[in-house]
């Protein structure tokens, strides 16, 4: 059972990580790099940003006064992009193996209660994962370009984890709960973090153009959706495929 | 695992598959650890390595 769990999570995480890094590289990286141009003060798009440039100059004179000294322009751009790509692949792979482990752990719990994971179920698990980890958290904490000011990190992380975990439990209750009471508990779990509300700043002081942020957020959701559905499908496939190799034969 | 062998026949009768609790707990724990390091750990080597991924996948990041 342990081998089945870890092997199917590894395969699913590998496929999803590969899809994620290709999408990230083709759709996101250019926007991240452009966001960093605004973050470092190399680019400004609006008069109001001048204030932030002064603060930037005070905190880090090199970056503000000598744009050519920033990493993006240091002449080793190709090498730095290659490093970024490798790190991105490693991080995508690792985090999706992580999510896959949670997902197949969920498959195993479902199986323990006699629920077989069909291909359609696996797709729904992927959609539910996307909804829990991205949509429900995104209500309070939208995806951010680098350099976007935000509330204190620890508080945001705490809210994010609470929201994702309660949403995962809620969706499990919607999918597998047998009575209206479970559904009601699920609805309450979805609502509570949103009623508490995510930590936010007063006012807006982003440095990047709103259009860039908008495009970034839309693409972030697209990347996450495609990756999560793939994760569900591949995890379900290997979960069932590897079942025969153990003594835990599935009911036909 | 002894417990799972003993209850295997019973489990099949209920059309449920016998799954040990320990493997499930270890898989979930391993998943949480991986997600923690890629998405949350603030030590700069983790943050810098996973930076672009954290932004793409909308983990709260700096």
XYZ file of C-alpha atoms in Angstrom:
314
model
C 0.000 0.000 0.000
C 2.811 2.379 0.865
C 4.479 1.683 -2.495
C 1.199 2.197 -4.320
C 0.593 5.547 -2.585
C 4.068 6.913 -3.096
C 4.545 5.578 -6.635
C 1.243 6.932 -7.948
C 1.900 10.302 -6.268
C 5.379 10.423 -7.770
C 4.140 9.706 -11.308
C 1.248 12.155 -10.988
C 3.509 14.828 -9.513
C 6.040 14.321 -12.279
C 3.448 14.738 -15.044
C 1.704 17.655 -13.324
C 5.039 19.299 -12.479
C 6.121 19.034 -16.092
C 2.849 20.525 -17.339
C 3.066 23.253 -14.695
C 6.607 24.265 -15.555
C 5.921 24.348 -19.307
C 2.826 26.496 -18.767
C 4.652 28.618 -16.202
C 7.500 29.147 -18.588
C 5.390 29.931 -21.643
C 2.688 32.008 -19.939
C 3.925 33.318 -16.594
C 7.654 33.895 -16.642
C 7.584 36.877 -18.993
C 4.994 38.561 -16.791
C 6.958 37.748 -13.604
C 10.119 39.235 -15.103
C 8.203 42.299 -16.234
C 6.649 42.614 -12.767
C 10.169 42.540 -11.342
C 11.154 45.417 -13.628
C 8.521 47.475 -11.850
C 9.470 45.999 -8.476
C 13.087 47.083 -8.852
C 12.127 50.472 -10.223
C 13.588 49.843 -13.654
C 10.194 50.630 -15.078
C 7.448 52.899 -13.876
C 4.103 53.389 -15.487
C 2.381 56.106 -13.502
C 3.293 59.304 -11.730
C 2.181 57.952 -8.339
C 4.905 55.322 -8.478
C 7.561 58.017 -7.990
C 6.939 57.891 -4.264
C 7.741 54.225 -4.204
C 10.870 54.853 -6.265
C 12.150 57.196 -3.559
C 11.524 54.598 -0.875
C 13.247 52.037 -3.041
C 16.204 54.347 -3.508
C 16.562 54.859 0.209
C 16.356 51.134 0.936
C 18.502 49.941 -1.920
C 20.357 52.703 -3.732
C 22.103 50.341 -6.144
C 18.890 49.011 -7.619
C 17.220 52.358 -7.991
C 20.110 54.413 -9.347
C 21.846 51.820 -11.458
C 19.315 49.770 -13.382
C 22.078 47.917 -15.225
C 23.205 46.439 -11.909
C 20.009 44.423 -11.385
C 20.199 40.677 -11.986
C 17.985 40.767 -15.093
C 20.502 42.978 -16.874
C 23.817 41.696 -15.625
C 24.854 40.108 -18.899
C 24.441 36.583 -17.553
C 20.804 36.615 -18.520
C 20.781 33.284 -20.347
C 22.417 31.468 -17.487
C 20.155 33.132 -14.983
C 17.069 32.197 -17.003
C 18.267 28.618 -17.262
C 18.781 28.516 -13.498
C 15.336 29.979 -12.991
C 13.816 27.385 -15.296
C 15.550 24.493 -13.535
C 14.530 25.772 -10.133
C 10.980 26.324 -11.368
C 10.799 22.757 -12.619
C 12.159 21.411 -9.360
C 9.736 23.510 -7.313
C 6.734 22.624 -9.498
C 7.625 18.965 -9.416
C 8.126 18.954 -5.646
C 4.975 20.832 -4.824
C 2.803 18.723 -7.134
C 4.254 15.510 -5.725
C 3.195 17.022 -2.386
C -0.342 17.702 -3.556
C -0.450 14.281 -5.253
C 0.488 12.621 -1.954
C -2.446 14.374 -0.286
C -4.714 13.361 -3.155
C -3.785 9.669 -3.188
C -3.987 9.725 0.615
C -7.556 10.875 0.020
C -8.091 8.116 -2.563
C -6.916 5.586 0.020
C -9.294 6.961 2.645
C -12.150 6.809 0.106
C -11.194 3.247 -0.748
C -11.155 2.349 2.914
C -14.823 3.261 2.920
C -15.513 1.207 -0.202
C -15.430 4.082 -2.707
C -13.619 3.212 -5.902
C -11.970 6.141 -7.686
C -13.162 6.093 -11.292
C -11.686 8.241 -14.046
C -14.557 10.707 -13.644
C -13.991 10.802 -9.881
C -10.307 11.529 -10.477
C -11.181 14.489 -12.723
C -13.535 15.792 -10.039
C -10.823 15.400 -7.391
C -8.558 17.502 -9.577
C -11.243 20.161 -10.051
C -11.953 20.127 -6.307
C -8.253 20.507 -5.530
C -8.059 23.495 -7.861
C -11.183 25.008 -6.325
C -9.958 24.493 -2.753
C -6.353 25.566 -3.222
C -6.870 28.341 -5.781
C -10.458 29.584 -5.983
C -11.351 29.607 -2.288
C -8.007 31.092 -1.244
C -8.099 33.476 -4.209
C -11.282 35.102 -2.912
C -9.208 36.633 -0.145
C -5.682 36.507 -1.537
C -5.441 37.002 -5.279
C -2.342 35.737 -7.085
C 0.318 38.456 -6.890
C 2.955 39.731 -9.222
C 6.362 40.156 -7.589
C 6.561 43.493 -5.824
C 2.891 43.792 -5.052
C 2.565 45.123 -1.497
C 0.495 42.896 0.796
C -0.325 42.335 4.445
C 2.017 40.527 6.834
C 3.203 37.251 5.326
C 2.624 34.967 8.340
C -0.979 36.109 8.682
C -1.631 35.572 4.991
C -0.051 32.115 5.130
C -2.173 31.226 8.142
C -5.370 32.378 6.417
C -4.377 30.607 3.213
C -3.730 27.277 4.954
C -6.930 27.510 6.996
C -8.964 28.302 3.900
C -7.433 25.551 1.769
C -7.776 22.895 4.487
C -11.377 23.784 5.368
C -12.267 23.830 1.656
C -10.692 20.402 1.076
C -12.699 18.979 4.006
C -15.838 20.756 2.747
C -15.513 19.321 -0.766
C -14.896 15.848 0.670
C -18.113 16.240 2.678
C -19.993 17.392 -0.453
C -18.687 14.464 -2.452
C -18.891 11.706 0.105
C -21.136 12.945 2.925
C -24.351 11.019 2.998
C -26.694 13.342 4.863
C -27.743 16.998 4.641
C -25.921 17.555 7.924
C -22.587 16.865 6.199
C -23.486 19.280 3.406
C -24.398 21.938 5.975
C -21.103 21.424 7.812
C -19.316 21.713 4.463
C -21.030 24.999 3.631
C -20.138 26.347 7.078
C -16.503 25.314 6.582
C -16.380 27.150 3.258
C -17.931 30.270 4.745
C -16.020 30.669 8.004
C -12.604 31.721 6.605
C -14.297 34.077 4.151
C -16.341 35.663 6.939
C -13.203 36.095 9.042
C -11.585 37.578 5.939
C -8.054 37.515 4.617
C -5.457 39.958 5.956
C -5.359 42.932 3.600
C -3.696 46.297 3.334
C -5.649 49.498 3.393
C -5.563 51.112 0.010
C -3.641 50.087 -3.078
C -0.032 50.796 -3.841
C 0.959 48.256 -6.459
C 3.833 49.213 -8.713
C 2.983 47.195 -11.794
C 0.269 48.320 -14.226
C -3.183 46.886 -13.378
C -3.366 45.351 -16.862
C -0.221 43.348 -16.168
C -1.617 42.156 -12.838
C -4.948 41.260 -14.433
C -3.308 39.228 -17.144
C -1.106 37.594 -14.556
C -4.018 36.548 -12.340
C -6.065 35.177 -15.234
C -3.148 33.104 -16.484
C -2.281 31.919 -13.000
C -5.772 30.424 -12.689
C -5.546 28.856 -16.143
C -2.186 27.262 -15.328
C -3.460 26.012 -11.974
C -6.680 24.597 -13.455
C -4.974 22.671 -16.257
C -2.314 21.367 -13.892
C -4.736 20.289 -11.165
C -7.070 18.451 -13.549
C -4.066 16.673 -15.043
C -2.880 15.826 -11.541
C -6.256 14.259 -10.728
C -6.425 12.252 -13.943
C -2.872 10.929 -13.725
C -3.074 10.222 -9.988
C -6.341 8.307 -10.533
C -4.853 6.386 -13.439
C -1.799 5.210 -11.543
C -3.744 4.649 -8.352
C -5.963 2.137 -10.133
C -3.234 0.758 -12.333
C -0.953 -0.017 -9.393
C -3.781 -1.593 -7.425
C -3.299 -4.996 -9.045
C 0.295 -5.244 -7.868
C -0.751 -5.390 -4.259
C -3.030 -7.739 -2.481
C -5.553 -4.969 -2.167
C -7.470 -5.887 -5.307
C -10.175 -3.437 -6.222
C -13.780 -4.471 -6.451
C -14.585 -4.868 -10.136
C -0.010 -4.888 8.753
C -1.048 -7.946 10.828
C -4.326 -6.252 11.489
C -4.933 -5.691 7.802
C -4.315 -9.349 6.989
C -6.736 -10.452 9.676
C -9.484 -8.175 8.484
C -8.921 -8.651 4.785
C -11.680 -11.172 4.182
C -14.114 -9.126 6.185
C -13.226 -6.011 4.221
C -13.741 -7.680 0.876
C -17.175 -8.833 1.984
C -18.131 -5.226 2.522
C -16.728 -4.342 -0.911
C -14.300 -2.107 0.919
C -10.599 -2.458 0.349
C -8.345 -2.961 3.267
C -6.085 -0.003 3.652
C -3.675 0.435 6.526
C -3.855 3.735 8.347
C -0.101 4.145 8.685
C 0.684 4.342 4.931
C -2.079 6.920 4.475
C -0.788 9.012 7.354
C 2.787 8.819 6.040
C 1.718 9.804 2.509
C -0.231 12.787 3.790
C 2.574 13.814 6.148
C 5.128 13.591 3.326
C 2.819 15.676 1.112
C 2.468 18.345 3.784
C 6.244 18.508 4.260
C 6.879 18.912 0.502
C 4.227 21.618 0.188
C 5.624 23.374 3.254
C 9.107 23.602 1.758
C 8.000 24.650 -1.723
C 5.222 26.992 -0.682
C 5.824 28.308 2.807
C 9.306 27.946 4.269
C 10.863 31.393 4.552
C 14.548 30.434 4.770
C 15.980 32.314 1.827
C 17.291 29.301 -0.076
C 13.781 27.804 -0.158
C 12.146 31.128 -0.904
C 14.521 32.038 -3.722
C 14.469 28.614 -5.335
C 10.702 28.363 -5.341
C 10.062 32.057 -5.964
C 8.574 31.932 -9.474
C 6.576 28.817 -8.672
C 5.161 30.397 -5.532
C 3.989 33.342 -7.571
C 2.576 31.219 -10.372
C 0.739 28.926 -7.981
C -0.459 31.832 -5.841
C 1.115 30.812 -2.557
C 1.404 33.884 -0.336
C 4.943 35.066 -1.083
C 6.941 37.914 0.527
